[in-house]
CSV table of C-alpha atoms in Angstrom, one decimal:
chain,number,residue,atom,x,y,z
B,1,UNK,CA,-85.6,42.6,-7.1
B,2,UNK,CA,-85.7,45.1,-4.6
B,3,UNK,CA,-88.1,44.9,-2.0
B,4,UNK,CA,-89.3,48.1,-0.3
B,5,UNK,CA,-91.2,47.4,3.2
B,6,UNK,CA,-93.6,49.9,4.1
B,7,UNK,CA,-93.8,51.0,8.0
B,8,UNK,CA,-90.1,50.3,8.5
B,9,UNK,CA,-88.1,53.1,7.3
B,10,UNK,CA,-85.6,53.4,4.5
B,11,UNK,CA,-84.9,49.8,5.0
B,12,UNK,CA,-84.9,47.6,1.5
B,13,UNK,CA,-83.1,44.4,0.5
B,14,UNK,CA,-82.9,43.2,-3.1
B,15,UNK,CA,-80.8,40.3,-4.8
B,16,UNK,CA,-80.4,38.7,-8.2
B,17,UNK,CA,-81.0,35.8,-10.1
B,18,UNK,CA,-78.9,34.7,-13.0
B,19,UNK,CA,-81.5,32.9,-16.0
B,20,UNK,CA,-79.7,30.7,-18.1
B,21,UNK,CA,-81.0,30.0,-21.9
B,22,UNK,CA,-79.5,27.0,-23.4
B,23,UNK,CA,-79.4,27.2,-27.4
B,24,UNK,CA,-81.4,24.6,-29.4
B,25,UNK,CA,-79.8,21.6,-31.5
B,26,UNK,CA,-78.6,22.9,-35.0
B,27,UNK,CA,-79.5,20.1,-37.2
B,28,UNK,CA,-78.6,19.5,-40.4
B,29,UNK,CA,-80.1,16.2,-42.8
B,30,UNK,CA,-79.5,14.8,-45.8
B,31,UNK,CA,-80.3,12.2,-48.0
B,32,UNK,CA,-78.4,10.3,-50.3
B,33,UNK,CA,-81.4,11.0,-53.0
B,34,UNK,CA,-82.9,10.5,-55.3
B,35,UNK,CA,-83.2,6.6,-55.0
B,36,UNK,CA,-83.3,4.1,-57.4
B,37,UNK,CA,-86.6,1.7,-56.2
B,38,UNK,CA,-85.2,-1.5,-54.6
B,39,UNK,CA,-82.1,0.7,-53.2
B,40,UNK,CA,-81.1,1.8,-50.2
B,41,UNK,CA,-81.5,5.7,-48.5
B,42,UNK,CA,-78.9,6.7,-46.3
B,43,UNK,CA,-79.9,9.8,-43.8
B,44,UNK,CA,-77.6,11.3,-41.8
B,45,UNK,CA,-78.0,14.8,-39.4
B,46,UNK,CA,-75.3,16.2,-38.6
B,47,UNK,CA,-75.7,17.6,-35.2
B,48,UNK,CA,-74.6,19.9,-33.0
B,49,UNK,CA,-74.5,18.6,-29.2
B,50,UNK,CA,-77.5,16.4,-29.9
B,51,UNK,CA,-78.1,13.3,-27.6
B,52,UNK,CA,-81.5,11.9,-29.1
B,53,UNK,CA,-83.0,11.6,-32.6
B,54,UNK,CA,-85.9,11.4,-33.7
B,55,UNK,CA,-87.3,10.3,-37.1
B,56,UNK,CA,-90.8,10.2,-38.5
B,57,UNK,CA,-91.5,10.2,-42.6
B,58,UNK,CA,-93.9,8.5,-45.0
B,59,UNK,CA,-95.4,5.0,-44.8
B,60,UNK,CA,-95.2,5.7,-40.8
B,61,UNK,CA,-91.1,5.3,-41.0
B,62,UNK,CA,-89.6,6.2,-37.5
B,63,UNK,CA,-86.5,6.3,-36.3
B,64,UNK,CA,-84.3,6.9,-32.8
B,65,UNK,CA,-81.3,6.5,-34.7
B,66,UNK,CA,-79.4,9.3,-35.7
B,67,UNK,CA,-78.3,8.4,-39.1
B,68,UNK,CA,-80.8,5.5,-40.0
B,69,UNK,CA,-80.7,3.7,-43.1
B,70,UNK,CA,-83.9,2.7,-45.3
B,71,UNK,CA,-83.0,-1.0,-47.7
B,72,UNK,CA,-85.7,-1.5,-50.7
B,73,UNK,CA,-87.1,1.3,-51.0
B,74,UNK,CA,-90.5,1.9,-52.5
B,75,UNK,CA,-92.4,4.3,-54.3
B,76,UNK,CA,-94.6,5.1,-51.5
B,77,UNK,CA,-91.2,5.8,-49.5
B,78,UNK,CA,-90.9,9.1,-50.9
B,79,UNK,CA,-92.1,12.4,-49.7
B,80,UNK,CA,-90.8,14.3,-46.4
B,81,UNK,CA,-89.4,13.1,-43.5
B,82,UNK,CA,-88.6,15.2,-40.0
B,83,UNK,CA,-86.2,14.6,-37.6
B,84,UNK,CA,-86.5,16.1,-33.7
B,85,UNK,CA,-83.0,16.1,-32.2
B,86,UNK,CA,-83.0,17.1,-28.5
B,87,UNK,CA,-79.9,17.9,-26.8
B,88,UNK,CA,-78.4,17.4,-23.1
B,89,UNK,CA,-80.0,20.1,-21.7
B,90,UNK,CA,-83.9,18.7,-23.0
B,91,UNK,CA,-83.7,21.5,-25.9
B,92,UNK,CA,-84.9,20.2,-29.2
B,93,UNK,CA,-84.5,21.2,-32.9
B,94,UNK,CA,-86.6,19.6,-35.6
B,95,UNK,CA,-85.7,19.9,-39.5
B,96,UNK,CA,-86.5,18.4,-42.8
B,97,UNK,CA,-85.3,16.5,-45.8
B,98,UNK,CA,-87.0,15.4,-48.7
B,99,UNK,CA,-86.3,11.8,-50.5
B,100,UNK,CA,-87.0,11.2,-54.1
B,101,UNK,CA,-87.4,8.0,-55.7
B,102,UNK,CA,-87.3,6.7,-59.6
B,103,UNK,CA,-87.7,3.5,-61.1
B,104,UNK,CA,-84.1,2.1,-62.6
B,105,UNK,CA,-84.7,1.7,-66.5
B,106,UNK,CA,-82.4,-0.4,-68.6
B,107,UNK,CA,-82.8,-1.8,-72.6
B,108,UNK,CA,-82.1,-5.3,-74.3
B,109,UNK,CA,-81.4,-6.1,-77.9
B,110,UNK,CA,-81.0,-8.7,-80.4
B,111,UNK,CA,-79.8,-9.5,-83.8
B,112,UNK,CA,-83.4,-10.2,-85.4
B,113,UNK,CA,-84.5,-11.5,-87.3
B,114,UNK,CA,-82.4,-14.5,-87.3
B,115,UNK,CA,-82.2,-17.7,-89.6
B,116,UNK,CA,-82.3,-20.9,-88.2
B,117,UNK,CA,-78.6,-22.5,-87.1
B,118,UNK,CA,-77.6,-18.8,-86.4
B,119,UNK,CA,-76.6,-17.5,-83.2
B,120,UNK,CA,-78.8,-15.4,-81.6
B,121,UNK,CA,-76.9,-12.8,-79.7
B,122,UNK,CA,-78.8,-10.5,-76.4
B,123,UNK,CA,-77.6,-7.3,-74.8
B,124,UNK,CA,-78.6,-5.6,-72.1
B,125,UNK,CA,-77.3,-2.2,-71.1
B,126,UNK,CA,-75.6,-1.8,-67.5
B,127,UNK,CA,-73.7,-3.1,-64.7
B,128,UNK,CA,-75.0,-5.5,-62.4
B,129,UNK,CA,-76.8,-9.0,-62.1
B,130,UNK,CA,-78.7,-10.1,-65.1
B,131,UNK,CA,-81.4,-13.4,-65.4
B,132,UNK,CA,-82.5,-14.1,-68.9
B,133,UNK,CA,-85.5,-15.7,-70.2
B,134,UNK,CA,-87.3,-16.9,-73.3
B,135,UNK,CA,-88.6,-19.2,-75.6
B,136,UNK,CA,-88.5,-23.1,-75.3
B,137,UNK,CA,-87.1,-22.7,-71.5
B,138,UNK,CA,-84.0,-20.2,-72.2
B,139,UNK,CA,-83.0,-19.1,-69.5
B,140,UNK,CA,-79.0,-17.4,-68.7
B,141,UNK,CA,-77.4,-15.6,-66.3
B,142,UNK,CA,-75.2,-14.1,-68.7
B,143,UNK,CA,-75.0,-10.3,-69.6
B,144,UNK,CA,-75.4,-10.9,-73.0
B,145,UNK,CA,-75.8,-14.2,-74.1
B,146,UNK,CA,-76.0,-15.7,-77.4
B,147,UNK,CA,-77.9,-19.3,-78.1
B,148,UNK,CA,-78.2,-21.2,-81.6
B,149,UNK,CA,-81.6,-20.6,-83.2
B,150,UNK,CA,-84.0,-23.0,-84.3
B,151,UNK,CA,-87.6,-22.8,-85.6
B,152,UNK,CA,-88.9,-22.1,-82.5
B,153,UNK,CA,-86.8,-20.0,-81.1
B,154,UNK,CA,-88.5,-17.3,-82.0
B,155,UNK,CA,-90.4,-14.6,-80.0
B,156,UNK,CA,-89.9,-12.3,-76.4
B,157,UNK,CA,-86.7,-12.7,-74.5
B,158,UNK,CA,-86.8,-10.9,-71.2
B,159,UNK,CA,-84.0,-9.7,-68.8
B,160,UNK,CA,-84.3,-8.6,-65.4
B,161,UNK,CA,-81.7,-7.0,-63.2
B,162,UNK,CA,-80.1,-5.5,-59.9
B,163,UNK,CA,-77.9,-3.1,-61.0
B,164,UNK,CA,-75.4,-1.2,-59.2
B,165,UNK,CA,-76.6,0.9,-56.1
B,166,UNK,CA,-79.9,-2.4,-56.1
B,167,UNK,CA,-81.7,-0.8,-58.5
B,168,UNK,CA,-84.5,-3.6,-60.1
B,169,UNK,CA,-84.9,-3.0,-63.7
B,170,UNK,CA,-86.3,-4.6,-66.4
B,171,UNK,CA,-86.3,-5.1,-70.3
B,172,UNK,CA,-87.4,-7.1,-73.4
B,173,UNK,CA,-86.3,-7.7,-77.3
B,174,UNK,CA,-88.6,-10.0,-79.4
B,175,UNK,CA,-86.7,-12.0,-81.7
B,176,UNK,CA,-87.9,-12.9,-85.2
B,177,UNK,CA,-86.9,-15.9,-87.1
B,178,UNK,CA,-86.4,-15.8,-90.9
B,179,UNK,CA,-88.4,-18.9,-92.4
B,180,UNK,CA,-86.1,-20.2,-95.2
B,181,UNK,CA,-87.9,-22.5,-98.3
B,182,UNK,CA,-86.3,-23.9,-101.2
B,183,UNK,CA,-87.6,-26.2,-104.1
B,184,UNK,CA,-85.9,-27.5,-106.9
B,185,UNK,CA,-87.3,-29.0,-110.8
B,186,UNK,CA,-85.5,-30.3,-113.7
B,187,UNK,CA,-86.7,-31.5,-117.6
B,188,UNK,CA,-85.7,-35.6,-116.1
B,189,UNK,CA,-85.4,-37.8,-118.2
B,190,UNK,CA,-83.2,-36.3,-120.8
B,191,UNK,CA,-81.6,-38.3,-123.6
B,192,UNK,CA,-78.0,-38.7,-124.2
B,193,UNK,CA,-76.5,-34.9,-125.4
B,194,UNK,CA,-79.8,-33.6,-124.6
B,195,UNK,CA,-79.5,-30.2,-122.1
B,196,UNK,CA,-80.4,-31.1,-118.5
B,197,UNK,CA,-82.6,-27.8,-116.9
B,198,UNK,CA,-82.6,-27.7,-113.3
B,199,UNK,CA,-84.7,-24.9,-111.9
B,200,UNK,CA,-84.6,-23.2,-108.4
B,201,UNK,CA,-87.7,-21.2,-106.9
B,202,UNK,CA,-86.8,-19.0,-103.5
B,203,UNK,CA,-85.2,-15.8,-103.1
B,204,UNK,CA,-81.5,-15.7,-102.0
B,205,UNK,CA,-78.4,-16.6,-103.1
B,206,UNK,CA,-77.8,-20.3,-104.5
B,207,UNK,CA,-75.3,-22.6,-104.8
B,208,UNK,CA,-76.1,-26.4,-107.2
B,209,UNK,CA,-73.9,-30.0,-106.5
B,210,UNK,CA,-74.8,-32.9,-107.9
B,211,UNK,CA,-73.0,-35.8,-109.9
B,212,UNK,CA,-69.9,-35.8,-111.9
B,213,UNK,CA,-68.4,-32.7,-109.3
């Protein structure tokens, strides 16, 4: 800056001033998207020379942690998350990241239909912690449980699971019990030396046994 004062001849004064401009912090945001319902979302703020972070997002989410974590994620938590980073000079930088969610799925199967007295074999896909429920107060924490079929074992068997990544899922499989019936008759009484005629009624393969081997 130069100053010329009128009336004092060819005199002047000047001076200099240095203006320092500080760069805004450069943030790079990331998240382990997509995250299953019930899982954990881990946000990362890779920032250069930042000292404070202020996160905001869906469902009124706020955090002052540089790398926040959200557990038990719900479908409503999907959307845009914004982080305002402040450096030591008070300059701010704003970045956003998008979180997507999904519902984990699984499938269940059984060897239906099953005859009474035969095993019911239940199977489920995936890896995790399982909980089975079914008719006759059936419960099991096995991945692929087995039980002996009874006449009242038919119905829906439901499995719920906490899969790898803390993802929740469920599936249902129907088990049918085959009804087996047979009846028999003969031409009794029969005279000695005559034929004894035996008759069986039903569908399937038959095996007879009786007196004299």
